[in-house]
Coordinates of C-alpha atoms in Angstrom, one line a residue:
Chain A
M1 CA 3.5 13.8 -19.1
E2 CA 2.7 10.9 -21.3
Q3 CA -1.0 11.5 -21.8
R4 CA -1.8 10.4 -25.3
L5 CA -5.6 10.2 -25.3
A6 CA -7.7 12.6 -27.2
N7 CA -9.7 13.6 -24.2
T8 CA -6.7 14.5 -22.1
W9 CA -6.4 17.7 -20.3
R10 CA -3.6 19.7 -21.7
M11 CA -1.9 22.5 -20.0
T12 CA -1.7 25.9 -21.7
V13 CA 1.6 27.4 -22.6
N14 CA 1.0 30.3 -20.3
E15 CA 0.3 28.1 -17.3
K16 CA 3.5 26.2 -18.0
K17 CA 5.6 29.2 -18.3
F18 CA 4.1 30.7 -15.2
I19 CA 4.8 27.6 -13.1
E20 CA 8.4 27.3 -14.4
S21 CA 9.3 30.9 -13.9
A22 CA 7.8 30.9 -10.4
L23 CA 9.9 27.9 -9.6
V24 CA 13.1 29.6 -10.8
S25 CA 12.4 32.2 -8.0
G26 CA 11.8 29.4 -5.5
L27 CA 8.0 29.9 -5.4
R28 CA 5.4 27.3 -5.8
V29 CA 2.0 28.0 -7.2
D30 CA 0.1 26.8 -4.1
G31 CA 2.4 28.9 -1.8
R32 CA 4.4 26.0 -0.4
N33 CA 8.1 25.9 0.0
L34 CA 10.1 23.8 -2.4
Y35 CA 10.5 21.0 0.0
D36 CA 7.2 21.1 1.8
Y37 CA 4.5 18.4 1.8
R38 CA 0.9 19.2 1.5
K39 CA -1.4 18.5 4.4
L40 CA -1.6 14.8 5.1
S41 CA -4.6 13.3 6.8
I42 CA -5.4 9.7 7.4
N43 CA -8.9 8.4 8.2
F44 CA -9.8 4.9 9.0
G45 CA -12.9 3.1 8.0
K46 CA -15.2 1.0 10.1
E47 CA -13.5 -2.3 9.3
D48 CA -10.0 -3.1 10.3
G49 CA -7.5 -2.6 7.5
S50 CA -9.2 0.2 5.6
A51 CA -7.7 3.6 5.4
E52 CA -8.3 6.7 3.3
V53 CA -5.5 9.2 2.9
H54 CA -5.8 12.8 1.8
L55 CA -2.7 14.5 0.6
G56 CA -3.8 17.9 -0.4
Q57 CA -6.3 17.2 -3.1
T58 CA -5.1 13.7 -3.8
R59 CA -7.2 11.0 -2.3
V60 CA -6.3 7.3 -2.1
M61 CA -8.0 4.5 -0.3
G62 CA -6.2 1.4 0.8
I63 CA -7.8 -1.8 1.9
A64 CA -6.0 -4.9 3.3
T65 CA -7.6 -8.3 3.2
S66 CA -6.3 -11.8 3.8
Q67 CA -6.8 -15.2 2.5
L68 CA -5.4 -18.7 3.0
V69 CA -3.5 -19.9 0.0
Q70 CA -0.7 -22.2 -1.0
P71 CA 2.7 -20.7 -0.7
Y72 CA 5.1 -20.2 -3.5
R73 CA 7.3 -23.2 -4.2
D74 CA 10.6 -21.5 -3.4
R75 CA 9.2 -20.0 -0.2
P76 CA 7.2 -22.7 1.5
N77 CA 7.1 -21.1 4.9
E78 CA 6.4 -17.5 4.1
G79 CA 3.2 -15.7 3.6
T80 CA 2.7 -13.4 0.6
L81 CA 1.9 -9.8 0.2
S82 CA 0.5 -8.4 -3.1
I83 CA -0.6 -5.0 -4.1
F84 CA -3.3 -4.2 -6.6
T85 CA -4.0 -0.8 -7.8
E86 CA -7.1 0.6 -9.3
F87 CA -7.1 3.9 -11.1
S88 CA -10.7 4.8 -10.9
P89 CA -11.8 6.9 -13.9
M90 CA -13.5 9.3 -11.5
A91 CA -10.0 10.4 -10.3
D92 CA -8.8 11.7 -13.6
P93 CA -10.2 12.0 -17.2
S94 CA -7.2 10.2 -18.6
F95 CA -7.8 7.0 -16.5
E96 CA -9.5 4.4 -18.5
P97 CA -11.7 1.7 -16.9
G98 CA -10.6 -1.9 -17.2
R99 CA -7.1 -3.2 -17.1
P100 CA -4.6 -1.2 -15.2
G101 CA -2.5 1.0 -17.4
E102 CA 1.2 1.6 -17.3
F103 CA 1.1 4.1 -14.4
A104 CA -1.1 1.9 -12.3
V105 CA 1.3 -0.9 -12.7
E106 CA 4.3 1.3 -12.0
L107 CA 2.7 2.7 -8.9
G108 CA 1.8 -0.8 -7.7
R109 CA 5.3 -2.1 -8.3
V110 CA 7.0 0.9 -6.6
I111 CA 5.0 0.4 -3.5
D112 CA 5.4 -3.3 -3.7
R113 CA 9.1 -3.1 -3.9
G114 CA 9.2 -0.7 -1.0
L115 CA 7.1 -3.0 1.2
R116 CA 8.0 -6.5 0.1
E117 CA 11.7 -6.3 -0.7
S118 CA 12.5 -4.4 2.4
R119 CA 10.7 -7.0 4.4
A120 CA 8.6 -4.4 6.2
V121 CA 5.9 -7.0 6.9
D122 CA 7.0 -10.2 8.6
T123 CA 5.9 -12.9 6.2
E124 CA 7.2 -15.8 8.2
S125 CA 4.6 -15.2 10.9
L126 CA 2.0 -15.6 8.2
C127 CA 2.8 -19.2 7.7
V128 CA 0.1 -21.7 9.0
L129 CA 1.2 -25.0 7.6
A130 CA 4.6 -25.0 6.0
G131 CA 4.4 -25.8 2.4
K132 CA 0.6 -26.1 2.4
L133 CA -1.2 -23.1 3.7
V134 CA -0.1 -19.5 4.3
W135 CA -1.8 -16.2 4.7
A136 CA -1.8 -14.1 1.5
I137 CA -2.2 -10.4 2.4
R138 CA -3.7 -8.4 -0.4
I139 CA -3.7 -4.7 -0.5
D140 CA -6.1 -2.9 -2.9
L141 CA -5.3 0.7 -3.6
H142 CA -8.1 2.8 -5.1
I143 CA -7.2 6.2 -6.5
L144 CA -10.2 8.4 -5.8
D145 CA -8.9 11.8 -6.8
N146 CA -5.7 12.6 -8.7
G147 CA -4.3 15.8 -7.3
G148 CA -0.7 14.8 -8.1
N149 CA 1.8 12.6 -6.4
L150 CA -0.2 9.5 -6.2
V151 CA 2.8 7.3 -5.2
D152 CA 3.3 8.9 -1.8
A153 CA -0.4 9.0 -0.9
A154 CA -0.9 5.5 -2.0
N155 CA 2.1 4.3 -0.1
V156 CA 0.8 6.0 3.1
A157 CA -2.6 4.4 2.5
A158 CA -1.0 1.0 2.1
L159 CA 0.9 1.4 5.3
A160 CA -2.1 2.7 7.3
A161 CA -4.2 -0.2 6.0
L162 CA -1.5 -2.7 7.0
S163 CA -1.0 -1.2 10.4
T164 CA -4.7 -1.4 11.3
F165 CA -5.4 -4.7 9.6
R166 CA -6.2 -7.7 11.8
R167 CA -6.1 -11.2 10.5
P168 CA -8.2 -14.0 11.9
E169 CA -6.5 -16.3 14.3
C170 CA -6.3 -19.8 13.2
S171 CA -5.1 -23.0 14.9
L172 CA -4.3 -26.5 13.8
G173 CA -6.7 -29.2 14.8
G174 CA -8.4 -32.2 13.3
E175 CA -7.3 -35.8 13.6
N176 CA -3.7 -35.5 12.6
G177 CA -3.3 -31.9 13.4
Q178 CA -3.3 -31.0 9.8
E179 CA -6.7 -29.3 9.6
V180 CA -6.7 -25.6 9.9
I181 CA -9.5 -24.0 11.9
V182 CA -10.0 -20.3 11.3
H183 CA -11.6 -18.6 14.3
P184 CA -14.1 -16.0 13.5
P185 CA -13.4 -12.5 15.0
E186 CA -16.1 -13.0 17.6
A187 CA -14.6 -16.2 18.9
R188 CA -11.0 -15.0 19.1
E189 CA -9.5 -11.6 18.8
P190 CA -7.9 -11.2 15.4
L191 CA -4.2 -10.5 15.3
P192 CA -2.4 -7.6 13.9
L193 CA 0.4 -8.0 11.4
I194 CA 4.0 -7.8 12.5
I195 CA 5.5 -4.7 10.8
H196 CA 9.1 -4.1 11.3
H197 CA 9.4 -0.7 9.8
L198 CA 7.5 1.7 7.7
P199 CA 9.0 2.5 4.3
I200 CA 7.9 5.9 3.2
A201 CA 7.9 7.0 -0.4
V202 CA 9.0 10.6 -1.1
T203 CA 8.6 11.9 -4.7
F204 CA 10.7 14.6 -6.2
A205 CA 10.0 16.4 -9.5
F206 CA 12.8 17.8 -11.6
F207 CA 12.4 20.7 -13.9
S208 CA 14.2 21.8 -17.0
D209 CA 16.2 24.2 -15.0
E210 CA 18.7 21.7 -13.5
S211 CA 18.9 23.1 -10.1
T212 CA 15.1 23.2 -9.5
L213 CA 13.5 20.3 -7.7
V214 CA 10.4 20.1 -5.6
V215 CA 8.9 17.6 -3.2
D216 CA 5.4 16.4 -3.5
P217 CA 4.4 17.8 -6.9
T218 CA 0.8 18.7 -7.6
H219 CA -1.0 17.7 -10.7
Q220 CA -0.1 21.0 -12.4
E221 CA 3.5 20.6 -11.5
E222 CA 3.5 17.1 -12.8
A223 CA 2.4 18.3 -16.1
V224 CA 5.3 20.7 -16.3
M225 CA 8.0 18.6 -14.8
A226 CA 10.8 17.1 -16.9
G227 CA 11.6 14.2 -14.7
R228 CA 10.6 12.5 -11.4
M229 CA 12.2 10.3 -8.8
T230 CA 10.6 8.4 -5.9
A231 CA 12.8 7.4 -3.0
T232 CA 11.4 5.0 -0.5
L233 CA 13.1 4.9 2.9
N234 CA 12.5 4.4 6.5
T235 CA 13.4 6.2 9.7
N236 CA 16.3 3.9 10.3
G237 CA 18.0 5.6 7.4
D238 CA 17.7 2.6 5.1
I239 CA 16.8 3.3 1.5
C240 CA 14.3 0.6 0.6
A241 CA 13.7 1.6 -3.1
I242 CA 14.5 4.3 -5.6
Q243 CA 12.6 4.7 -8.8
K244 CA 13.7 7.1 -11.5
A245 CA 12.7 6.2 -15.0
G246 CA 13.5 8.4 -17.9
G247 CA 13.0 12.1 -18.0
E248 CA 15.5 14.7 -17.4
G249 CA 19.0 13.6 -16.6
V250 CA 20.2 14.7 -13.2
P251 CA 23.7 14.7 -11.8
Q252 CA 24.6 12.3 -9.0
S253 CA 25.0 15.1 -6.5
V254 CA 21.4 16.1 -7.0
I255 CA 20.3 12.5 -6.3
M256 CA 22.3 12.4 -3.0
H257 CA 20.8 15.7 -2.1
C258 CA 17.3 14.3 -2.7
L259 CA 18.0 11.3 -0.6
R260 CA 19.0 13.5 2.3
I261 CA 15.8 15.6 2.0
A262 CA 13.8 12.4 1.7
A263 CA 15.2 11.1 5.0
T264 CA 13.8 14.1 7.0
K265 CA 10.4 13.9 5.2
A266 CA 10.2 10.2 5.9
A267 CA 10.7 10.8 9.6
D268 CA 7.8 13.4 9.7
I269 CA 5.4 11.1 7.8
T270 CA 6.3 8.1 9.9
V271 CA 5.5 10.0 13.1
K272 CA 2.2 11.1 11.6
I273 CA 1.2 7.6 10.6
R274 CA 2.2 6.1 13.9
D275 CA 0.2 8.7 15.9
T276 CA -2.9 8.2 13.8
V277 CA -2.7 4.4 14.0
E278 CA -2.1 4.7 17.8
A279 CA -5.3 6.8 18.2
Y280 CA -7.2 4.3 16.1
N281 CA -6.0 1.4 18.2
T282 CA -6.8 3.1 21.4
E283 CA -10.3 3.7 20.2
R284 CA -10.7 0.2 19.1
A285 CA -9.5 -1.1 22.4
L286 CA -12.0 1.1 24.2
Q287 CA -14.7 -0.4 22.2
K288 CA -13.8 -3.8 23.5
I289 CA -13.9 -2.9 27.1
K290 CA -16.8 -4.3 29.1
R291 CA -19.4 -1.7 30.0
H292 CA -20.5 -1.2 33.5
S293 CA -24.2 -1.3 33.9
A294 CA -24.6 2.2 35.2
P295 CA -22.2 4.3 33.3
V296 CA -20.7 7.6 34.1
A297 CA -21.9 9.3 31.0
L298 CA -25.1 7.8 29.8
D299 CA -26.3 9.0 26.5
V300 CA -30.0 8.7 26.9
S301 CA -30.6 11.9 25.0
G302 CA -30.6 10.1 21.8
T303 CA -27.3 11.4 20.5
V304 CA -25.4 9.5 18.0
P305 CA -24.6 6.1 19.4
N306 CA -21.3 4.4 19.1
V307 CA -21.7 0.8 18.2
R308 CA -19.7 -1.4 20.5
K309 CA -18.9 -5.0 19.8
N310 CA -19.1 -6.8 23.0
Q311 CA -19.4 -10.3 24.2
V312 CA -22.6 -11.8 25.5
K313 CA -22.5 -13.7 28.7
S314 CA -25.9 -15.1 29.3
E315 CA -29.0 -15.8 27.3
D316 CA -31.0 -12.8 28.4
Q317 CA -28.2 -10.6 27.4
R318 CA -28.4 -12.1 23.9
E319 CA -32.0 -11.4 23.8
V320 CA -31.2 -7.8 24.8
S321 CA -28.8 -7.6 22.0
G322 CA -31.3 -8.9 19.5
S323 CA -34.2 -6.7 20.3
V324 CA -32.8 -3.5 21.5
G325 CA -31.4 -0.5 19.8
T326 CA -27.9 0.5 20.2
Q327 CA -27.0 3.2 22.6
V328 CA -23.8 2.8 24.4
E329 CA -22.1 4.8 27.0
K330 CA -18.6 5.9 27.0
L331 CA -16.6 4.7 29.9
K332 CA -13.1 5.0 31.0
P333 CA -11.4 1.7 30.5
M334 CA -10.9 0.1 33.8
N335 CA -9.9 -3.4 33.6
E336 CA -10.2 -4.0 37.3
R337 CA -14.0 -3.6 37.1
K338 CA -14.4 -6.3 34.5
N339 CA -14.6 -9.3 36.7
S340 CA -16.1 -7.6 39.8
D341 CA -18.9 -6.1 37.9
Q342 CA -19.9 -9.2 36.0
S343 CA -22.8 -10.4 38.1
N344 CA -23.9 -6.9 38.8
D345 CA -24.2 -6.2 35.1
I346 CA -26.0 -9.5 34.5
E347 CA -28.5 -8.4 37.0
E348 CA -28.8 -4.9 35.6
T349 CA -29.3 -6.0 32.0
S350 CA -31.9 -8.5 33.0
K351 CA -33.8 -5.6 34.5
F352 CA -33.4 -3.6 31.3
S353 CA -34.2 -6.4 29.0
K354 CA -37.6 -6.9 30.6
K355 CA -38.4 -3.2 30.3
Q356 CA -37.0 -2.9 26.9
K357 CA -39.1 -5.7 25.6
E358 CA -42.1 -3.8 26.7
S359 CA -41.0 -0.6 25.1
Q360 CA -40.7 0.0 21.4
S361 CA -38.1 -1.8 19.5
K362 CA -35.2 0.1 18.2
K363 CA -33.1 -0.7 15.2
S364 CA -30.4 -3.1 16.3
T365 CA -27.2 -2.7 14.6
Q366 CA -25.3 -4.3 17.3
Q367 CA -23.4 -7.5 16.7
A368 CA -23.3 -9.7 19.8
S369 CA -21.4 -13.0 20.0
P370 CA -20.1 -15.2 22.8
K371 CA -16.6 -14.7 23.7
G372 CA -14.2 -16.4 26.1
S373 CA -13.0 -13.4 28.1
A374 CA -15.1 -11.3 30.5
E375 CA -16.9 -8.9 28.3
E376 CA -20.6 -8.1 28.2
M377 CA -22.9 -6.3 25.9
K378 CA -24.7 -3.3 26.9
A379 CA -27.6 -2.0 24.9
I380 CA -29.7 0.7 26.3
S381 CA -32.5 2.2 24.2
P382 CA -32.6 6.0 24.3
A383 CA -36.2 6.3 25.1
T384 CA -36.5 4.1 28.1
E385 CA -37.2 6.0 31.2
S386 CA -36.1 3.0 33.2
A387 CA -32.6 3.4 31.9
K388 CA -32.5 7.0 33.2
I389 CA -33.7 5.9 36.5
A390 CA -31.2 3.2 36.8
S391 CA -28.4 5.4 35.9
Q392 CA -29.3 8.1 38.3
T393 CA -29.3 5.6 41.1
H394 CA -25.7 4.7 40.5
G395 CA -24.1 8.1 39.8
E396 CA -20.4 8.6 39.5
K397 CA -18.2 5.5 39.3
T398 CA -14.7 5.3 40.7
L399 CA -12.2 2.6 41.5
K400 CA -13.9 2.1 44.9
D401 CA -17.1 1.1 43.1
A402 CA -15.2 -1.7 41.6
V403 CA -14.9 -3.1 45.0
K404 CA -18.4 -2.4 46.2
P405 CA -20.4 -4.7 44.0
K406 CA -19.1 -7.8 45.8
H407 CA -21.8 -7.2 48.5
K408 CA -24.5 -6.6 46.0
R409 CA -23.6 -9.8 44.2
K410 CA -24.2 -11.9 47.3
K411 CA -27.5 -10.2 48.0
K412 CA -28.9 -10.2 44.6
A413 CA -27.5 -13.4 43.2
P414 CA -30.8 -15.3 43.6
S415 CA -32.7 -12.6 41.7
A416 CA -30.1 -12.7 38.9
V417 CA -30.6 -16.4 38.6
D418 CA -34.4 -15.8 38.4
G419 CA -33.9 -13.2 35.8
S420 CA -31.8 -15.4 33.6
Chain B
M1 CA 26.3 -19.8 1.6
E2 CA 29.5 -18.0 0.7
Y3 CA 28.8 -15.7 -2.2
V4 CA 32.2 -14.1 -2.1
S5 CA 34.9 -16.5 -1.0
P6 CA 37.7 -15.4 1.4
E7 CA 40.0 -14.9 -1.6
G8 CA 37.6 -12.4 -3.0
L9 CA 36.1 -14.6 -5.8
R10 CA 32.4 -15.0 -6.5
I11 CA 30.7 -18.2 -7.4
D12 CA 31.7 -17.9 -11.1
G13 CA 35.2 -16.9 -10.4
R14 CA 34.7 -13.1 -10.9
R15 CA 35.9 -10.4 -8.6
P16 CA 33.2 -8.3 -6.9
M17 CA 33.7 -5.4 -9.3
E18 CA 34.1 -7.4 -12.4
M19 CA 31.3 -7.6 -15.0
R20 CA 30.4 -10.6 -17.0
K21 CA 31.6 -11.1 -20.6
L22 CA 29.8 -8.7 -23.0
Q23 CA 28.9 -9.7 -26.5
A24 CA 26.9 -7.8 -29.1
E25 CA 25.8 -8.1 -32.6
I26 CA 23.7 -5.8 -34.8
G27 CA 21.6 -6.4 -37.9
V28 CA 20.3 -9.8 -36.8
V29 CA 16.6 -9.2 -37.7
A30 CA 16.5 -8.6 -41.4
K31 CA 13.0 -7.2 -41.6
A32 CA 13.5 -4.6 -38.8
D33 CA 14.9 -1.1 -39.4
G34 CA 17.4 -1.8 -36.7
S35 CA 18.2 -4.8 -34.4
A36 CA 20.7 -6.1 -32.0
V37 CA 21.5 -9.0 -29.8
F38 CA 23.2 -8.3 -26.5
E39 CA 24.7 -10.8 -24.2
M40 CA 25.9 -10.3 -20.7
G41 CA 27.3 -13.6 -19.5
N42 CA 24.4 -16.0 -19.9
T43 CA 21.7 -13.3 -20.2
K44 CA 20.8 -13.0 -23.9
V45 CA 18.5 -10.4 -25.2
I46 CA 17.3 -9.4 -28.7
A47 CA 16.0 -6.0 -29.6
A48 CA 14.3 -4.8 -32.8
V49 CA 13.4 -1.3 -33.7
Y50 CA 10.8 -0.2 -36.2
G51 CA 10.7 3.4 -37.1
P52 CA 10.3 6.2 -37.6
R53 CA 7.1 5.2 -39.3
E54 CA 3.5 6.4 -39.5
V55 CA 1.6 6.4 -36.3
Q56 CA -0.8 3.5 -36.3
N57 CA -3.2 4.9 -33.7
R58 CA -4.1 8.3 -34.9
S59 CA -5.5 9.4 -31.5
Q60 CA -2.0 8.9 -30.0
Q61 CA -0.2 11.0 -32.5
L62 CA 1.9 13.7 -31.1
N63 CA 2.2 16.8 -33.3
D64 CA 5.6 18.1 -32.1
Q65 CA 7.5 14.9 -31.4
A66 CA 7.8 11.2 -32.2
L67 CA 5.9 8.7 -30.2
V68 CA 8.1 6.0 -28.7
R69 CA 6.6 2.7 -27.8
C70 CA 8.4 -0.2 -26.1
E71 CA 7.4 -3.8 -25.5
Y72 CA 9.4 -6.1 -23.2
S73 CA 8.7 -9.7 -23.1
M74 CA 10.4 -12.8 -21.9
A75 CA 10.4 -16.0 -24.0
N76 CA 8.7 -18.9 -22.3
F77 CA 12.0 -20.8 -22.4
S78 CA 14.2 -18.0 -21.1
T79 CA 14.1 -19.1 -17.5
G80 CA 14.6 -22.5 -15.9
D81 CA 10.9 -23.2 -15.4
R82 CA 8.7 -22.5 -18.4
M83 CA 7.1 -19.1 -17.9
R84 CA 3.3 -19.0 -17.9
K85 CA 2.7 -15.5 -19.2
P86 CA 5.6 -13.9 -21.0
K87 CA 4.0 -10.6 -21.6
G88 CA 1.2 -8.6 -20.1
D89 CA 2.1 -9.3 -16.5
R90 CA 2.9 -6.5 -14.2
R91 CA 6.6 -6.9 -14.2
S92 CA 6.8 -6.8 -18.0
T93 CA 4.6 -3.8 -18.1
E94 CA 6.8 -2.0 -15.6
I95 CA 10.0 -2.9 -17.4
S96 CA 8.5 -1.8 -20.7
L97 CA 7.6 1.5 -19.2
V98 CA 11.1 2.0 -17.8
I99 CA 12.8 1.2 -21.0
R100 CA 10.5 3.4 -23.0
Q101 CA 11.1 6.4 -20.7
T102 CA 14.8 5.8 -20.7
M103 CA 15.0 5.7 -24.5
E104 CA 12.6 8.5 -24.9
A105 CA 14.8 10.7 -22.9
C106 CA 17.8 10.1 -25.2
I107 CA 16.1 10.0 -28.7
L108 CA 15.8 13.4 -30.4
T109 CA 12.1 13.0 -30.8
Q110 CA 11.7 16.7 -31.8
L111 CA 13.2 15.8 -35.2
M112 CA 10.5 13.4 -36.1
P113 CA 7.1 14.8 -35.3
R114 CA 3.9 12.8 -36.0
S115 CA 5.8 9.5 -36.3
Q116 CA 6.2 6.4 -34.2
I117 CA 9.3 4.5 -33.1
D118 CA 8.7 1.0 -31.8
I119 CA 11.2 -0.9 -29.7
Y120 CA 10.6 -4.6 -29.2
V121 CA 12.8 -6.4 -26.7
Q122 CA 12.7 -10.1 -26.1
V123 CA 14.6 -12.0 -23.5
L124 CA 16.0 -15.2 -24.9
Q125 CA 18.0 -16.3 -21.9
A126 CA 17.5 -14.9 -18.4
D127 CA 20.3 -15.1 -16.0
G128 CA 19.9 -11.9 -14.1
G129 CA 20.3 -8.3 -15.3
T130 CA 17.8 -8.6 -18.1
R131 CA 16.6 -5.0 -17.7
S132 CA 20.2 -3.7 -18.2
A133 CA 20.8 -6.0 -21.1
C134 CA 17.5 -4.8 -22.7
I135 CA 18.5 -1.2 -22.4
N136 CA 21.9 -1.8 -24.0
A137 CA 20.4 -3.9 -26.8
A138 CA 17.8 -1.1 -27.4
T139 CA 20.6 1.5 -27.7
L140 CA 22.4 -0.6 -30.3
A141 CA 19.2 -1.3 -32.2
L142 CA 18.3 2.3 -32.3
A143 CA 21.8 3.2 -33.5
D144 CA 21.5 0.4 -36.2
A145 CA 18.2 1.9 -37.3
G146 CA 19.8 5.3 -37.7
I147 CA 17.6 7.1 -35.3
P148 CA 19.1 10.3 -34.0
M149 CA 20.0 10.1 -30.3
R150 CA 21.7 12.4 -27.9
D151 CA 24.2 9.8 -26.7
F152 CA 24.5 6.1 -26.0
V153 CA 22.4 4.9 -23.1
T154 CA 24.2 2.1 -21.2
S155 CA 23.0 0.2 -18.2
C156 CA 24.4 -2.2 -15.7
S157 CA 22.9 -3.9 -12.7
A158 CA 24.5 -4.0 -9.3
G159 CA 23.7 -5.6 -6.0
Y160 CA 24.6 -5.5 -2.4
L161 CA 25.2 -8.7 -0.5
N162 CA 26.7 -9.1 3.0
S163 CA 28.0 -5.5 2.9
T164 CA 29.8 -6.1 -0.4
P165 CA 28.7 -4.3 -3.5
L166 CA 28.6 -6.7 -6.5
L167 CA 28.5 -5.7 -10.1
G168 CA 26.8 -7.3 -13.0

């Protein structure tokens, strides 16, 4: 709409008229219904707190990070949440590098209002030392591709990043209990943020024909539209924020109608976000589960390994981690096996480590660090025959196997001691 | 803290649906084409309009309508504690955008192609509702400048506290 630079893409009159007349008949250029959203997909990155959202052609990446800062004077026991937007010039020819322009600021503030003012994130739990140190959560939103409706996509990216973000655990220590010790993720499991509700932004575009409005406008529709409104609401029916600045004047009844539509859309998107975050969390939890030495499905065929972060119990396991490649089996998470299989695993890996030291070294991308709970690191190189042999001897694992190793432990304890 | 007393009075003695005292004056900035001061209670805002005049940045010129620009800034002394950055921060950028889009919708820009209309709004005393006061002041300043508009654009802020809507 307000593109004032010489190198701006301008829409031809024909295209404009085509879109407008199609809308009068209730048709959208990409075949959607007036109130339909484009396909929304959320992908998570390797690190906690990074998400990439695809809404049709629009792509936005959201990253959440945290830092310990001094709190604001008027809120000494609350953490802070701030949103920064970056309109990358690769997303659209009209985005200029450098300082954020008006739209970048507006987008940031709309999302900020929806998240902060509605108290979606519990900021009081972010306080470490009242009046002195609090966690400041920073969300960076990078626009990668502008296919229209950046606000909604960026909002989903911010929510996805916040839902999967983990902040390091910290405790008070030192002489007078005033020193803050931040525990690294390897020492203590980082904590998720407390999110009360998910405010979803739904954008509407109004056109010169008063009764026409569409949800989730594409880039072309945005160039034609006469006004826009973004309503941020959650599934509880609370309206967190509404932004309608300028453009075509619309009657109040239309606004109320829009809010009703937005409520249904928000419910759909919330479900989608929750499901994707749930799947991510399950996978993350799977990664943390201790591996049994002889897994059910051992990938020795050299297929793509899944890097697992696990805890190292004994020295020789650390050596294993250092020198060996990363091939990890997938196991069903069975917490009961953790403790019973410990010694068995120590013994197994000691066998492997000796063999693997002899064999060629693989690239080791595994991170191993000591941890308090019962978790071990498994690293089995794809080329070792010994691994195959070992796995074949154990075969299928069931709950009963969790009980069995007790005997083995008693027999082989001496050898395990030797190994370590 | 009781924001609305049991008798139905707010802290400053107003009823929930009562606005603050409004005061306005036009023609306060002699050099500008149009100007106005608008006060809503203790919030005081001054607006100055320059235009229609030649576009300063040729690349931004629009051939079929006037270019409307708006700048919102708060004076350092407007709030209780001295403000560090009166303009250029994100809040000011957003409010400038909002005021510009609002006024652009009501100015008959088609009548003044290839020209520029500048609206400068400065907050002198901030006591809540600065955004609304700025839009009201801008309307008056534009009228004082003789710029053709569809209608007056007025604005008022409202809040919701303890299930009671409060005005102004």
